[in-house]
Amino acid sequence: MINMNNEFNARLKCKFRKIKGLISTTIVFCAALSIIYFLYWAAVMTDNMILSYTQQYFYPLANLLSFGEVSPEIYRHASFVLACAIIPLILSHVWSDKIEETILNHHAMMEDIAERKARTMQYLNDAKQFDAIKNFSICLSLDYASKREITDSAKQAMNKIIYKKLDTTLSGLIPNLSIISDEVFILMSNDFNNYDFIYGSMLKLLAKIKDTVDKKYDLEMIPSVTTDATTINPRPQNIKNRHKEIQSFNFQNRALTTAAFSKKYKHMNQNKYAGVPIGEYATFGSQQEHTYELNVVSKNLIQTLAGLK
């Protein structure tokens, strides 16, 4: 839109520059002729011989401007008419500036109206697109680091206890929240306006649990979180699979959001947990390739939780 506007302005200014150049040339030409005819009139008034030899050059224009005058005064009259002609030419030069400015302002106004209409249409189209996104899910998985070896069964037992604690506390704190705990811990809701409270509450509770677990069992709990948004109520298995695929990109100890969630979240004028775009990631080697456009909310989730204790 801006490039088109600049192109129109450049073309219009070029045209008016040519018009004003022509007017300026005409003013100079009329002024020069006015002086020449006045000097010629003065000369022929003092010496008729000049008139005899040169009037063939000066008479045609003087006759045209003097409306039938036949005496030598015809040349003085022509000089006067040429001088007077400069006035409307000067006014035309001034008017051309004003006309150019008016046209430019009108065009800019029309371009602004068109641009605002385009933005409104884009907003309405985006609103329809984002209104279709009805649900969000938060998927949490836990791993552990320790100086001693931890068996998978021990990890699963620990996760079961932690997920149960999260389930019990969050269920009592937040109504209408769907919670599923298995290999991962999943929160599902359609209340996007309450997302900050849901996500923040989970983080605060997770920070307390992590502090207790790390001290009691002499290990370090490593959480990973993915937030996604969908147009339909998602199946828990699909949420878990997407989370695992995203974790396969070596995103352990990070809190991430998908582009679908981030765009819906920002559309609602929310930004606390929007995240910073980090690009697209694709899975390979499976029967079906999946591409994820991701945003990072916490690059170091352990450090984030430490600040919430």
Tab-separated table of C-alpha atoms in Angstrom:
chain	number	residue	atom	x	y	z
A	1	MET	CA	0.000	0.000	0.000
A	2	ILE	CA	2.837	2.402	0.893
A	3	ASN	CA	4.770	1.595	-2.296
A	4	MET	CA	1.677	2.199	-4.437
A	5	ASN	CA	1.070	5.501	-2.667
A	6	ASN	CA	4.680	6.622	-3.193
A	7	GLU	CA	4.483	5.651	-6.870
A	8	PHE	CA	1.303	7.699	-7.344
A	9	ASN	CA	2.866	10.687	-5.549
A	10	ALA	CA	5.999	10.482	-7.696
A	11	ARG	CA	4.001	10.344	-10.944
A	12	LEU	CA	1.753	13.230	-9.913
A	13	LYS	CA	4.650	15.422	-8.792
A	14	CYS	CA	6.461	14.706	-12.056
A	15	LYS	CA	3.411	15.831	-14.073
A	16	PHE	CA	2.926	18.996	-12.058
A	17	ARG	CA	6.661	19.725	-12.244
A	18	LYS	CA	6.365	19.695	-16.033
A	19	ILE	CA	3.237	21.904	-15.924
A	20	LYS	CA	4.887	24.401	-13.571
A	21	GLY	CA	8.033	24.336	-15.692
A	22	LEU	CA	5.963	25.199	-18.766
A	23	ILE	CA	4.217	28.025	-16.880
A	24	SER	CA	7.551	29.404	-15.640
A	25	THR	CA	8.980	29.299	-19.165
A	26	THR	CA	5.902	31.115	-20.474
A	27	ILE	CA	6.245	33.803	-17.763
A	28	VAL	CA	9.874	34.399	-18.717
A	29	PHE	CA	8.948	34.441	-22.406
A	30	CYS	CA	6.117	36.963	-21.853
A	31	ALA	CA	8.321	39.182	-19.702
A	32	ALA	CA	11.060	39.160	-22.310
A	33	LEU	CA	8.607	39.936	-25.148
A	34	SER	CA	7.001	42.694	-23.071
A	35	ILE	CA	10.366	44.386	-22.596
A	36	ILE	CA	11.317	43.879	-26.237
A	37	TYR	CA	8.045	45.352	-27.528
A	38	PHE	CA	8.273	48.305	-25.132
A	39	LEU	CA	11.822	49.050	-26.289
A	40	TYR	CA	10.751	48.595	-29.900
A	41	TRP	CA	7.865	51.057	-29.391
A	42	ALA	CA	10.283	53.571	-27.852
A	43	ALA	CA	12.664	53.088	-30.773
A	44	VAL	CA	10.044	53.528	-33.518
A	45	MET	CA	8.701	56.646	-31.784
A	46	THR	CA	12.097	58.248	-32.201
A	47	ASP	CA	12.956	56.956	-35.658
A	48	ASN	CA	10.368	55.930	-38.294
A	49	MET	CA	13.134	54.293	-40.368
A	50	ILE	CA	13.309	51.464	-37.785
A	51	LEU	CA	9.589	50.816	-38.242
A	52	SER	CA	9.951	50.637	-42.027
A	53	TYR	CA	12.649	47.982	-41.909
A	54	THR	CA	11.512	45.844	-38.944
A	55	GLN	CA	7.755	46.028	-38.517
A	56	GLN	CA	7.294	42.854	-40.575
A	57	TYR	CA	8.814	40.964	-37.626
A	58	PHE	CA	6.975	42.695	-34.821
A	59	TYR	CA	3.623	43.580	-36.359
A	60	PRO	CA	1.896	40.117	-36.538
A	61	LEU	CA	1.988	39.467	-32.746
A	62	ALA	CA	1.336	43.123	-31.935
A	63	ASN	CA	-1.687	43.145	-34.253
A	64	LEU	CA	-2.995	39.974	-32.591
A	65	LEU	CA	-2.725	41.518	-29.123
A	66	SER	CA	-3.900	45.026	-29.979
A	67	PHE	CA	-7.263	44.313	-31.560
A	68	GLY	CA	-6.944	46.332	-34.780
A	69	GLU	CA	-4.854	49.288	-33.575
A	70	VAL	CA	-2.853	50.699	-36.528
A	71	SER	CA	-0.586	53.381	-35.051
A	72	PRO	CA	2.861	52.684	-33.557
A	73	GLU	CA	1.064	52.603	-30.197
A	74	ILE	CA	0.208	49.049	-31.180
A	75	TYR	CA	3.626	47.965	-29.931
A	76	ARG	CA	3.273	49.706	-26.560
A	77	HIS	CA	-0.160	48.121	-26.187
A	78	ALA	CA	1.285	44.712	-27.027
A	79	SER	CA	3.975	45.241	-24.372
A	80	PHE	CA	1.281	46.091	-21.813
A	81	VAL	CA	-0.844	43.039	-22.716
A	82	LEU	CA	2.186	40.736	-22.467
A	83	ALA	CA	3.057	42.194	-19.051
A	84	CYS	CA	-0.524	41.754	-17.849
A	85	ALA	CA	-0.507	38.158	-19.069
A	86	ILE	CA	2.194	37.388	-16.506
A	87	ILE	CA	-0.281	37.920	-13.627
A	88	PRO	CA	-2.650	34.997	-14.480
A	89	LEU	CA	0.376	32.884	-15.287
A	90	ILE	CA	1.795	33.514	-11.806
A	91	LEU	CA	-1.615	32.752	-10.309
A	92	SER	CA	-1.726	29.538	-12.370
A	93	HIS	CA	1.643	28.557	-10.941
A	94	VAL	CA	0.354	29.114	-7.388
A	95	TRP	CA	-2.922	27.335	-8.126
A	96	SER	CA	-1.061	24.353	-9.570
A	97	ASP	CA	0.746	23.973	-6.224
A	98	LYS	CA	-2.559	24.048	-4.362
A	99	ILE	CA	-4.206	21.651	-6.836
A	100	GLU	CA	-1.271	19.249	-6.497
A	101	GLU	CA	-1.463	19.407	-2.706
A	102	THR	CA	-5.239	18.851	-2.783
A	103	ILE	CA	-4.933	15.825	-5.055
A	104	LEU	CA	-2.141	14.349	-2.920
A	105	ASN	CA	-4.122	14.862	0.287
A	106	HIS	CA	-7.254	13.360	-1.240
A	107	HIS	CA	-5.324	10.366	-2.558
A	108	ALA	CA	-3.641	9.869	0.829
A	109	MET	CA	-7.042	10.015	2.537
A	110	MET	CA	-8.508	7.456	0.127
A	111	GLU	CA	-5.477	5.197	0.574
A	112	ASP	CA	-5.839	5.496	4.357
A	113	ILE	CA	-9.543	4.581	4.147
A	114	ALA	CA	-8.729	1.599	1.923
A	115	GLU	CA	-5.952	0.484	4.258
A	116	ARG	CA	-8.215	0.748	7.316
A	117	LYS	CA	-10.878	-1.273	5.514
A	118	ALA	CA	-8.270	-3.902	4.620
A	119	ARG	CA	-7.083	-4.045	8.233
A	120	THR	CA	-10.673	-4.375	9.428
A	121	MET	CA	-11.342	-7.209	6.984
A	122	GLN	CA	-8.101	-8.907	8.037
A	123	TYR	CA	-9.074	-8.556	11.689
A	124	LEU	CA	-12.526	-10.025	11.020
A	125	ASN	CA	-11.008	-12.908	9.062
A	126	ASP	CA	-8.486	-13.511	11.847
A	127	ALA	CA	-11.274	-13.320	14.424
A	128	LYS	CA	-13.208	-16.061	12.586
A	129	GLN	CA	-10.084	-18.165	12.399
A	130	PHE	CA	-9.235	-17.722	16.088
A	131	ASP	CA	-12.837	-18.119	17.253
A	132	ALA	CA	-12.699	-21.614	15.784
A	133	ILE	CA	-9.924	-22.518	18.264
A	134	LYS	CA	-11.955	-23.640	21.266
A	135	ASN	CA	-9.625	-25.679	23.486
A	136	PHE	CA	-6.119	-25.658	24.883
A	137	SER	CA	-4.050	-28.359	26.522
A	138	ILE	CA	-1.010	-28.250	28.797
A	139	CYS	CA	1.134	-31.373	28.745
A	140	LEU	CA	3.790	-31.964	31.432
A	141	SER	CA	6.385	-34.718	31.446
A	142	LEU	CA	9.022	-35.353	34.117
A	143	ASP	CA	12.499	-36.812	34.033
A	144	TYR	CA	15.151	-37.061	36.720
A	145	ALA	CA	18.889	-36.630	37.050
A	146	SER	CA	20.878	-38.173	39.877
A	147	LYS	CA	24.371	-39.316	40.787
A	148	ARG	CA	22.970	-42.795	41.264
A	149	GLU	CA	21.065	-44.769	38.645
A	150	ILE	CA	17.266	-44.422	38.644
A	151	THR	CA	15.225	-47.231	37.151
A	152	ASP	CA	12.300	-46.548	34.832
A	153	SER	CA	9.936	-48.150	37.335
A	154	ALA	CA	11.175	-45.785	40.041
A	155	LYS	CA	10.597	-42.818	37.732
A	156	GLN	CA	7.096	-44.003	36.907
A	157	ALA	CA	6.275	-44.450	40.589
A	158	MET	CA	7.587	-40.980	41.364
A	159	ASN	CA	5.608	-39.467	38.491
A	160	LYS	CA	2.438	-41.176	39.643
A	161	ILE	CA	2.762	-39.599	43.091
A	162	ILE	CA	3.543	-36.155	41.678
A	163	TYR	CA	0.758	-36.261	39.100
A	164	LYS	CA	-1.697	-37.315	41.805
A	165	LYS	CA	-0.658	-34.331	43.935
A	166	LEU	CA	-1.048	-31.973	40.974
A	167	ASP	CA	-4.430	-33.481	40.095
A	168	THR	CA	-5.835	-33.198	43.617
A	169	THR	CA	-4.675	-29.644	44.203
A	170	LEU	CA	-5.535	-28.193	40.801
A	171	SER	CA	-8.955	-29.902	40.692
A	172	GLY	CA	-9.899	-28.254	43.968
A	173	LEU	CA	-8.467	-24.905	42.902
A	174	ILE	CA	-9.824	-24.644	39.334
A	175	PRO	CA	-13.356	-25.824	38.416
A	176	ASN	CA	-14.223	-27.349	35.012
A	177	LEU	CA	-10.635	-28.397	34.408
A	178	SER	CA	-10.098	-31.759	32.679
A	179	ILE	CA	-7.078	-33.555	34.108
A	180	ILE	CA	-5.561	-36.778	32.836
A	181	SER	CA	-2.447	-38.372	34.285
A	182	ASP	CA	-0.716	-41.371	32.835
A	183	GLU	CA	2.759	-41.378	31.350
A	184	VAL	CA	2.362	-37.593	31.171
A	185	PHE	CA	0.218	-35.066	33.031
A	186	ILE	CA	-2.402	-33.279	30.895
A	187	LEU	CA	-4.618	-30.281	31.639
A	188	MET	CA	-7.434	-29.460	29.191
A	189	SER	CA	-9.806	-26.493	29.180
A	190	ASN	CA	-11.794	-24.199	26.883
A	191	ASP	CA	-11.403	-21.194	29.216
A	192	PHE	CA	-8.666	-19.224	27.452
A	193	ASN	CA	-9.364	-16.190	29.632
A	194	ASN	CA	-8.313	-18.253	32.654
A	195	TYR	CA	-5.169	-19.649	31.036
A	196	ASP	CA	-2.709	-17.435	32.932
A	197	PHE	CA	-4.177	-18.515	36.272
A	198	ILE	CA	-4.257	-22.216	35.290
A	199	TYR	CA	-0.703	-22.242	33.942
A	200	GLY	CA	0.656	-20.071	36.753
A	201	SER	CA	-0.998	-22.229	39.414
A	202	MET	CA	0.506	-25.375	37.886
A	203	LEU	CA	3.980	-23.817	37.857
A	204	LYS	CA	3.781	-22.641	41.473
A	205	LEU	CA	2.609	-26.055	42.658
A	206	LEU	CA	5.259	-27.781	40.529
A	207	ALA	CA	7.944	-25.528	42.047
A	208	LYS	CA	6.988	-26.611	45.581
A	209	ILE	CA	6.844	-30.276	44.605
A	210	LYS	CA	10.208	-30.090	42.853
A	211	ASP	CA	11.850	-28.485	45.864
A	212	THR	CA	10.514	-31.242	48.129
A	213	VAL	CA	11.390	-34.091	45.752
A	214	ASP	CA	14.910	-32.835	45.033
A	215	LYS	CA	15.756	-32.494	48.724
A	216	LYS	CA	14.044	-35.689	49.918
A	217	TYR	CA	15.388	-38.031	47.267
A	218	ASP	CA	18.706	-36.300	46.503
A	219	LEU	CA	18.009	-35.883	42.802
A	220	GLU	CA	16.924	-33.239	40.330
A	221	MET	CA	13.472	-33.289	38.792
A	222	ILE	CA	13.502	-32.093	35.158
A	223	PRO	CA	10.098	-30.886	33.895
A	224	SER	CA	9.090	-30.208	30.275
A	225	VAL	CA	5.873	-28.467	29.259
A	226	THR	CA	4.056	-28.055	25.939
A	227	THR	CA	0.926	-25.933	25.475
A	228	ASP	CA	-1.206	-26.481	22.380
A	229	ALA	CA	-4.596	-25.272	21.084
A	230	THR	CA	-7.131	-27.034	18.886
A	231	THR	CA	-10.473	-26.438	17.200
A	232	ILE	CA	-11.977	-29.607	18.692
A	233	ASN	CA	-11.693	-31.334	22.028
A	234	PRO	CA	-8.389	-33.214	21.592
A	235	ARG	CA	-7.804	-36.840	22.460
A	236	PRO	CA	-5.326	-37.288	25.343
A	237	GLN	CA	-3.331	-39.790	23.289
A	238	ASN	CA	-2.831	-37.201	20.540
A	239	ILE	CA	-1.725	-34.618	23.103
A	240	LYS	CA	0.800	-37.069	24.530
A	241	ASN	CA	2.101	-38.010	21.080
A	242	ARG	CA	2.562	-34.389	20.036
A	243	HIS	CA	4.352	-33.621	23.305
A	244	LYS	CA	6.692	-36.587	22.810
A	245	GLU	CA	7.449	-35.588	19.226
A	246	ILE	CA	8.271	-32.053	20.325
A	247	GLN	CA	10.477	-33.403	23.124
A	248	SER	CA	12.350	-35.449	20.521
A	249	PHE	CA	13.778	-32.143	19.261
A	250	ASN	CA	15.835	-32.001	22.495
A	251	PHE	CA	13.560	-29.537	24.299
A	252	GLN	CA	13.794	-31.068	27.755
A	253	ASN	CA	13.613	-28.543	30.619
A	254	ARG	CA	11.728	-26.034	28.476
A	255	ALA	CA	8.216	-24.632	28.425
A	256	LEU	CA	6.950	-24.350	24.853
A	257	THR	CA	3.802	-23.251	23.058
A	258	THR	CA	2.651	-24.091	19.550
A	259	ALA	CA	1.882	-21.407	16.956
A	260	ALA	CA	-1.844	-22.207	17.158
A	261	PHE	CA	-1.940	-21.440	20.868
A	262	SER	CA	0.378	-18.425	20.672
A	263	LYS	CA	-1.667	-16.751	17.918
A	264	LYS	CA	-4.963	-17.323	19.735
A	265	TYR	CA	-3.402	-16.119	22.992
A	266	LYS	CA	-2.047	-12.908	21.434
A	267	HIS	CA	-5.337	-12.334	19.610
A	268	MET	CA	-6.931	-12.135	23.044
A	269	ASN	CA	-4.403	-9.394	23.951
A	270	GLN	CA	-2.535	-11.707	26.320
A	271	ASN	CA	1.262	-11.859	26.362
A	272	LYS	CA	2.515	-13.144	29.728
A	273	TYR	CA	3.082	-16.696	28.453
A	274	ALA	CA	3.074	-16.076	24.692
A	275	GLY	CA	6.687	-17.084	24.216
A	276	VAL	CA	9.334	-16.176	21.648
A	277	PRO	CA	9.225	-17.845	18.195
A	278	ILE	CA	12.081	-20.318	17.646
A	279	GLY	CA	11.093	-21.658	14.212
A	280	GLU	CA	9.651	-24.798	12.657
A	281	TYR	CA	10.609	-28.345	13.546
A	282	ALA	CA	9.672	-31.480	11.614
A	283	THR	CA	9.622	-35.157	12.546
A	284	PHE	CA	11.217	-37.663	10.183
A	285	GLY	CA	11.338	-41.415	9.988
A	286	SER	CA	7.746	-42.040	11.052
A	287	GLN	CA	4.856	-43.065	8.843
A	288	GLN	CA	3.506	-39.505	8.899
A	289	GLU	CA	5.605	-36.350	8.983
A	290	HIS	CA	4.560	-33.618	11.418
A	291	THR	CA	5.738	-30.006	11.451
A	292	TYR	CA	5.606	-27.826	14.564
A	293	GLU	CA	5.989	-24.059	14.688
A	294	LEU	CA	7.140	-23.439	18.251
A	295	ASN	CA	7.588	-20.627	20.757
A	296	VAL	CA	9.707	-20.879	23.899
A	297	VAL	CA	8.181	-19.508	27.122
A	298	SER	CA	10.872	-20.759	29.507
A	299	LYS	CA	14.255	-21.676	28.093
A	300	ASN	CA	15.281	-23.080	31.478
A	301	LEU	CA	12.185	-24.344	33.265
A	302	ILE	CA	14.139	-25.491	36.321
A	303	GLN	CA	15.431	-21.953	36.801
A	304	THR	CA	11.923	-20.557	36.302
A	305	LEU	CA	10.531	-22.859	38.989
A	306	ALA	CA	13.347	-21.941	41.344
A	307	GLY	CA	12.202	-18.346	41.161
A	308	LEU	CA	8.650	-19.326	42.215
A	309	LYS	CA	9.537	-21.065	45.482
